[in-house]
Amino acid sequence: MRYSKLGGQAVIEGVMMKHEKEYSVAVRKPDGGIEVTKKATSSIRDKYKIASLPIIRGMVIFAESLSTGMKTLNYSASFFEEEEKEAKEKNEKKESLVMGLVMLLAIVLAVGIFVIVPFLISEALKRPVPSPQLRGLIEGVIRVALFVAYVKLISCMEDIKRVFMYHGAEHKCIICIEKGRPLTVHNVMRSSRLHRRCGTSFIFFVLFVSIILFFFIRVDNPVEKVILRILLMPVIAGISYEIIRLAGRTDNIFIRIISAPGMWIQRMTTKEPDKGMIEVAIAAVEAVFDWKSFVRGETEKEE
């Protein structure tokens, strides 16, 4: 496979694709048509060199991806609201504020569920499990178990199932291109829906790195332990980004082993899409990426 620099995410009845400094969103509208929009994007990495350094760039990219993800989800949802366009324009500032608050709440809940709750459970086991190292391992296992249970639970929702199908369509398009195949519905359908650079794998690496990093925290005060765990989350995200970046560009036995758990979880967060969903994903790719030149370049390299 050849690295394409393509990334993306599933949105409501659609797909967002990002390539370098542009991203597109393709949505299947209620009338059956496909609406495609393309926008330029910027990063503070373009202004400040320090933001492009390893680890730090991972923190920056994670924060910017969250922001872009919320915007594109909000955009895709707008096609399925019954409000008048003029009313939406008047409420644009209010919606931006609400979106920011929702994102903040989501981060707080994620930290509470996946960081603080496992820690509190491990602290409650002090008497039966006196070893802090063993409790740290238990804390990590609980964190992973909570994440897997959460993914399994939401995958039972019908709307989420469709989002996961579009997630599969996004992956299949990227893999089809990186395998050097023309981007057709037939070729995309027969491509894998599992990709090493997926956000699901990124989250797994966050959980895995946190187990290792928290293992070495030697603080007795429980409050200080919680604060340290929260403060270290951006660093953990930065380290995890570097791992998944390496996994997307390298193929050896070590990378395959450490990528395997994340790929396994992707079997829950991606589902096989139908042909209509593939068409939407292809439209998103073609808006920001010249896949024909990319495939020709790979073919020439292989020859």
Protein backbone atom coordinates (compact mmCIF):
# COMPACT_ATOMS: atom_id res chain seq x y z
CA MET A 1 0.00 0.00 0.00
CA ARG A 2 1.05 3.57 -0.66
CA TYR A 3 0.33 6.44 1.75
CA SER A 4 -2.19 8.86 0.21
CA LYS A 5 -2.49 11.51 2.98
CA LEU A 6 -6.26 11.01 2.74
CA GLY A 7 -8.27 10.95 5.94
CA GLY A 8 -11.88 11.37 6.84
CA GLN A 9 -14.85 10.46 8.95
CA ALA A 10 -18.46 9.39 8.62
CA VAL A 11 -21.18 12.00 9.11
CA ILE A 12 -24.97 11.74 9.09
CA GLU A 13 -25.85 10.07 5.76
CA GLY A 14 -22.49 11.01 4.33
CA VAL A 15 -18.71 11.14 4.41
CA MET A 16 -16.12 13.82 5.07
CA MET A 17 -12.76 13.47 3.31
CA LYS A 18 -9.70 15.58 4.07
CA HIS A 19 -6.54 15.92 2.01
CA GLU A 20 -3.80 18.34 3.02
CA LYS A 21 -5.43 21.80 3.28
CA GLU A 22 -8.90 20.98 1.94
CA TYR A 23 -11.82 18.90 3.09
CA SER A 24 -15.09 17.94 1.47
CA VAL A 25 -18.41 16.68 2.78
CA ALA A 26 -20.72 14.57 0.60
CA VAL A 27 -24.24 13.92 1.91
CA ARG A 28 -27.08 11.83 0.50
CA LYS A 29 -30.02 14.22 0.69
CA PRO A 30 -33.58 13.12 1.52
CA ASP A 31 -34.53 13.50 -2.18
CA GLY A 32 -31.80 10.97 -3.15
CA GLY A 33 -29.32 13.44 -4.62
CA ILE A 34 -25.73 13.86 -3.42
CA GLU A 35 -24.70 17.28 -2.12
CA VAL A 36 -20.96 17.93 -2.09
CA THR A 37 -19.28 20.91 -0.49
CA LYS A 38 -15.56 21.68 -0.34
CA LYS A 39 -13.72 24.02 2.00
CA ALA A 40 -10.17 25.09 2.66
CA THR A 41 -8.79 24.48 6.12
CA SER A 42 -5.89 25.96 8.03
CA SER A 43 -3.82 24.85 10.98
CA ILE A 44 -1.81 26.62 13.63
CA ARG A 45 1.00 24.31 12.49
CA ASP A 46 1.29 26.58 9.44
CA LYS A 47 1.99 29.59 11.68
CA TYR A 48 4.00 28.15 14.53
CA LYS A 49 6.85 25.69 13.93
CA ILE A 50 6.64 24.39 17.48
CA ALA A 51 3.15 23.06 16.70
CA SER A 52 4.68 20.75 14.07
CA LEU A 53 7.09 19.04 16.45
CA PRO A 54 6.48 15.36 17.27
CA ILE A 55 4.00 14.76 20.12
CA ILE A 56 2.88 18.42 20.03
CA ARG A 57 1.57 18.04 16.48
CA GLY A 58 -0.52 15.12 17.65
CA MET A 59 -2.19 17.28 20.30
CA VAL A 60 -2.85 20.02 17.74
CA ILE A 61 -4.19 17.65 15.08
CA PHE A 62 -6.44 15.93 17.64
CA ALA A 63 -7.98 19.26 18.74
CA GLU A 64 -8.40 20.49 15.15
CA SER A 65 -9.93 17.17 14.08
CA LEU A 66 -12.49 17.41 16.87
CA SER A 67 -13.45 20.92 15.73
CA THR A 68 -13.72 19.94 12.04
CA GLY A 69 -15.62 16.79 12.96
CA MET A 70 -18.24 18.73 14.89
CA LYS A 71 -18.65 21.23 12.06
CA THR A 72 -19.14 18.55 9.43
CA LEU A 73 -21.57 16.59 11.61
CA ASN A 74 -23.57 19.75 12.17
CA TYR A 75 -23.55 20.46 8.43
CA SER A 76 -24.74 16.97 7.50
CA ALA A 77 -27.51 17.13 10.11
CA SER A 78 -28.81 20.36 8.59
CA PHE A 79 -30.13 18.42 5.56
CA PHE A 80 -32.54 16.53 7.77
CA GLU A 81 -33.97 19.43 9.76
CA GLU A 82 -37.31 20.98 8.84
CA GLU A 83 -36.39 24.54 9.84
CA GLU A 84 -36.38 27.31 7.24
CA LYS A 85 -33.03 28.37 5.81
CA GLU A 86 -33.48 31.98 6.92
CA ALA A 87 -34.13 30.89 10.49
CA LYS A 88 -30.92 28.87 10.42
CA GLU A 89 -28.90 31.83 9.22
CA LYS A 90 -30.27 33.99 12.05
CA ASN A 91 -29.38 31.34 14.58
CA GLU A 92 -25.91 30.67 13.15
CA LYS A 93 -24.07 32.25 16.08
CA LYS A 94 -26.29 30.50 18.58
CA GLU A 95 -25.67 27.15 16.87
CA SER A 96 -21.91 27.73 16.98
CA LEU A 97 -22.12 28.37 20.71
CA VAL A 98 -24.26 25.28 21.25
CA MET A 99 -21.82 23.21 19.17
CA GLY A 100 -18.93 24.40 21.32
CA LEU A 101 -20.79 23.57 24.51
CA VAL A 102 -21.73 20.13 23.21
CA MET A 103 -18.10 19.42 22.30
CA LEU A 104 -16.96 20.58 25.76
CA LEU A 105 -19.59 18.39 27.43
CA ALA A 106 -18.54 15.41 25.32
CA ILE A 107 -14.90 15.87 26.38
CA VAL A 108 -15.88 16.19 30.05
CA LEU A 109 -18.03 13.03 29.86
CA ALA A 110 -15.28 11.11 28.05
CA VAL A 111 -12.71 12.09 30.69
CA GLY A 112 -15.16 11.18 33.45
CA ILE A 113 -16.12 7.79 32.05
CA PHE A 114 -12.83 6.60 30.60
CA VAL A 115 -10.31 8.24 32.97
CA ILE A 116 -11.84 8.98 36.36
CA VAL A 117 -14.27 6.03 36.73
CA PRO A 118 -11.59 3.33 36.11
CA PHE A 119 -9.28 5.15 38.54
CA LEU A 120 -11.94 5.25 41.26
CA ILE A 121 -12.65 1.55 40.79
CA SER A 122 -8.94 0.69 41.05
CA GLU A 123 -8.63 2.85 44.19
CA ALA A 124 -11.55 0.97 45.74
CA LEU A 125 -9.52 -2.24 45.33
CA LYS A 126 -6.68 -1.09 47.60
CA ARG A 127 -7.34 -3.63 50.32
CA PRO A 128 -7.80 -6.78 48.20
CA VAL A 129 -5.10 -5.60 45.72
CA PRO A 130 -2.32 -3.80 47.67
CA SER A 131 0.08 -3.70 44.71
CA PRO A 132 -0.17 -0.27 42.94
CA GLN A 133 1.30 -1.80 39.77
CA LEU A 134 -1.39 -4.47 39.62
CA ARG A 135 -4.11 -1.90 40.34
CA GLY A 136 -2.72 0.23 37.51
CA LEU A 137 -3.04 -2.72 35.17
CA ILE A 138 -6.59 -3.38 36.38
CA GLU A 139 -7.42 0.29 35.83
CA GLY A 140 -6.20 0.04 32.24
CA VAL A 141 -8.15 -3.15 31.58
CA ILE A 142 -11.32 -1.53 32.97
CA ARG A 143 -10.74 1.50 30.72
CA VAL A 144 -10.47 -0.70 27.61
CA ALA A 145 -13.49 -2.79 28.68
CA LEU A 146 -15.61 0.35 29.15
CA PHE A 147 -14.66 1.59 25.70
CA VAL A 148 -15.46 -1.73 24.02
CA ALA A 149 -18.78 -1.95 25.92
CA TYR A 150 -19.63 1.63 24.88
CA VAL A 151 -18.93 0.91 21.21
CA LYS A 152 -20.92 -2.32 21.36
CA LEU A 153 -23.87 -0.55 22.99
CA ILE A 154 -24.11 2.33 20.53
CA SER A 155 -23.66 -0.02 17.56
CA CYS A 156 -27.09 -1.44 18.40
CA MET A 157 -28.75 1.90 17.55
CA GLU A 158 -30.16 2.01 14.02
CA ASP A 159 -28.89 5.52 13.23
CA ILE A 160 -25.41 4.67 14.50
CA LYS A 161 -25.39 1.52 12.36
CA ARG A 162 -25.82 3.70 9.26
CA VAL A 163 -23.02 6.00 10.42
CA PHE A 164 -20.80 2.93 10.86
CA MET A 165 -21.72 1.82 7.32
CA TYR A 166 -20.60 5.21 5.97
CA HIS A 167 -17.47 4.81 8.12
CA GLY A 168 -16.84 1.55 6.27
CA ALA A 169 -17.38 3.31 2.93
CA GLU A 170 -14.80 5.96 3.89
CA HIS A 171 -12.20 3.32 4.75
CA LYS A 172 -12.89 1.26 1.65
CA CYS A 173 -12.32 4.25 -0.63
CA ILE A 174 -8.98 5.11 0.99
CA ILE A 175 -7.79 1.50 0.91
CA CYS A 176 -8.90 1.09 -2.71
CA ILE A 177 -6.80 4.11 -3.72
CA GLU A 178 -3.79 3.13 -1.59
CA LYS A 179 -3.88 -0.35 -3.14
CA GLY A 180 -3.50 1.32 -6.54
CA ARG A 181 -6.97 0.42 -7.84
CA PRO A 182 -9.23 2.75 -9.86
CA LEU A 183 -11.87 4.33 -7.62
CA THR A 184 -14.97 2.56 -8.91
CA VAL A 185 -17.93 1.22 -6.95
CA HIS A 186 -16.90 -2.34 -7.83
CA ASN A 187 -13.29 -1.89 -6.66
CA VAL A 188 -14.32 -0.06 -3.49
CA MET A 189 -16.88 -2.74 -2.57
CA ARG A 190 -14.20 -5.46 -2.68
CA SER A 191 -11.72 -3.45 -0.58
CA SER A 192 -11.27 -3.96 3.16
CA ARG A 193 -13.16 -1.75 5.59
CA LEU A 194 -10.34 -1.87 8.17
CA HIS A 195 -7.58 0.74 8.09
CA ARG A 196 -4.65 1.30 10.47
CA ARG A 197 -5.01 5.10 10.47
CA CYS A 198 -8.60 4.95 11.73
CA GLY A 199 -9.78 7.08 14.65
CA THR A 200 -10.90 3.89 16.40
CA SER A 201 -7.33 2.60 16.37
CA PHE A 202 -6.17 6.00 17.59
CA ILE A 203 -8.49 5.74 20.61
CA PHE A 204 -7.19 2.25 21.35
CA PHE A 205 -3.61 3.55 21.29
CA VAL A 206 -4.69 6.36 23.66
CA LEU A 207 -6.00 3.71 26.06
CA PHE A 208 -2.89 1.54 25.66
CA VAL A 209 -0.41 4.42 26.09
CA SER A 210 -2.34 5.64 29.15
CA ILE A 211 -1.87 2.23 30.81
CA ILE A 212 1.91 2.47 30.34
CA LEU A 213 2.18 6.14 31.32
CA PHE A 214 -0.09 5.92 34.38
CA PHE A 215 1.85 2.85 35.48
CA PHE A 216 4.82 5.08 36.32
CA ILE A 217 2.89 7.77 38.20
CA ARG A 218 4.00 7.64 41.83
CA VAL A 219 1.69 9.99 43.71
CA ASP A 220 -0.07 9.04 46.94
CA ASN A 221 -2.78 11.70 47.01
CA PRO A 222 -5.85 10.45 45.05
CA VAL A 223 -6.85 13.98 43.99
CA GLU A 224 -3.36 14.64 42.60
CA LYS A 225 -3.51 11.32 40.76
CA VAL A 226 -6.77 12.32 39.05
CA ILE A 227 -5.41 15.76 38.13
CA LEU A 228 -2.24 14.23 36.69
CA ARG A 229 -4.27 11.78 34.63
CA ILE A 230 -6.35 14.58 33.15
CA LEU A 231 -3.33 16.82 32.48
CA LEU A 232 -1.48 13.97 30.76
CA MET A 233 -4.33 13.23 28.31
CA PRO A 234 -3.07 15.71 25.65
CA VAL A 235 0.42 14.19 25.92
CA ILE A 236 -1.05 10.70 25.57
CA ALA A 237 -2.98 11.86 22.49
CA GLY A 238 0.24 13.25 21.03
CA ILE A 239 2.16 10.01 21.58
CA SER A 240 -0.75 7.97 20.18
CA TYR A 241 -0.79 10.11 17.05
CA GLU A 242 2.88 9.37 16.43
CA ILE A 243 2.21 5.62 16.76
CA ILE A 244 -0.76 5.64 14.39
CA ARG A 245 1.16 7.85 11.96
CA LEU A 246 3.95 5.28 11.91
CA ALA A 247 1.42 2.45 11.53
CA GLY A 248 -0.09 4.15 8.48
CA ARG A 249 3.28 4.45 6.74
CA THR A 250 5.02 1.23 7.80
CA ASP A 251 4.27 -2.45 7.35
CA ASN A 252 6.21 -4.91 9.47
CA ILE A 253 5.42 -7.60 12.02
CA PHE A 254 5.74 -5.23 15.02
CA ILE A 255 3.31 -2.71 13.50
CA ARG A 256 0.88 -5.50 12.64
CA ILE A 257 0.93 -6.79 16.21
CA ILE A 258 0.34 -3.43 17.91
CA SER A 259 -2.32 -2.49 15.31
CA ALA A 260 -4.27 -5.75 15.70
CA PRO A 261 -6.42 -4.76 18.73
CA GLY A 262 -7.48 -1.46 17.11
CA MET A 263 -8.28 -3.28 13.87
CA TRP A 264 -10.37 -5.76 15.86
CA ILE A 265 -12.39 -2.93 17.46
CA GLN A 266 -12.89 -1.46 13.97
CA ARG A 267 -14.99 -4.52 13.17
CA MET A 268 -17.57 -2.94 15.49
CA THR A 269 -17.18 0.70 14.40
CA THR A 270 -17.31 -0.07 10.66
CA LYS A 271 -19.99 -1.99 8.78
CA GLU A 272 -20.25 -3.10 5.16
CA PRO A 273 -21.82 -0.22 3.17
CA ASP A 274 -24.25 -0.47 0.28
CA LYS A 275 -23.49 0.81 -3.23
CA GLY A 276 -25.29 4.10 -2.60
CA MET A 277 -23.04 4.84 0.36
CA ILE A 278 -19.97 4.01 -1.72
CA GLU A 279 -21.12 6.54 -4.34
CA VAL A 280 -21.33 9.22 -1.64
CA ALA A 281 -17.82 8.38 -0.35
CA ILE A 282 -16.40 8.46 -3.89
CA ALA A 283 -17.96 11.90 -4.45
CA ALA A 284 -16.27 13.15 -1.27
CA VAL A 285 -12.87 11.79 -2.38
CA GLU A 286 -13.08 13.23 -5.90
CA ALA A 287 -13.82 16.70 -4.54
CA VAL A 288 -10.42 16.97 -2.83
CA PHE A 289 -8.13 14.31 -4.28
CA ASP A 290 -6.88 13.47 -7.79
CA TRP A 291 -6.95 9.71 -7.33
CA LYS A 292 -6.32 9.02 -11.03
CA SER A 293 -2.88 10.67 -10.93
CA PHE A 294 -2.14 8.93 -7.64
CA VAL A 295 -3.03 5.50 -9.05
CA ARG A 296 -1.06 6.13 -12.24
CA GLY A 297 1.96 7.10 -10.14
CA GLU A 298 1.70 3.90 -8.11
CA THR A 299 1.25 1.78 -11.25
CA GLU A 300 4.39 3.30 -12.76
CA LYS A 301 6.27 2.62 -9.53
CA GLU A 302 5.14 -1.02 -9.50
CA GLU A 303 6.13 -1.50 -13.15
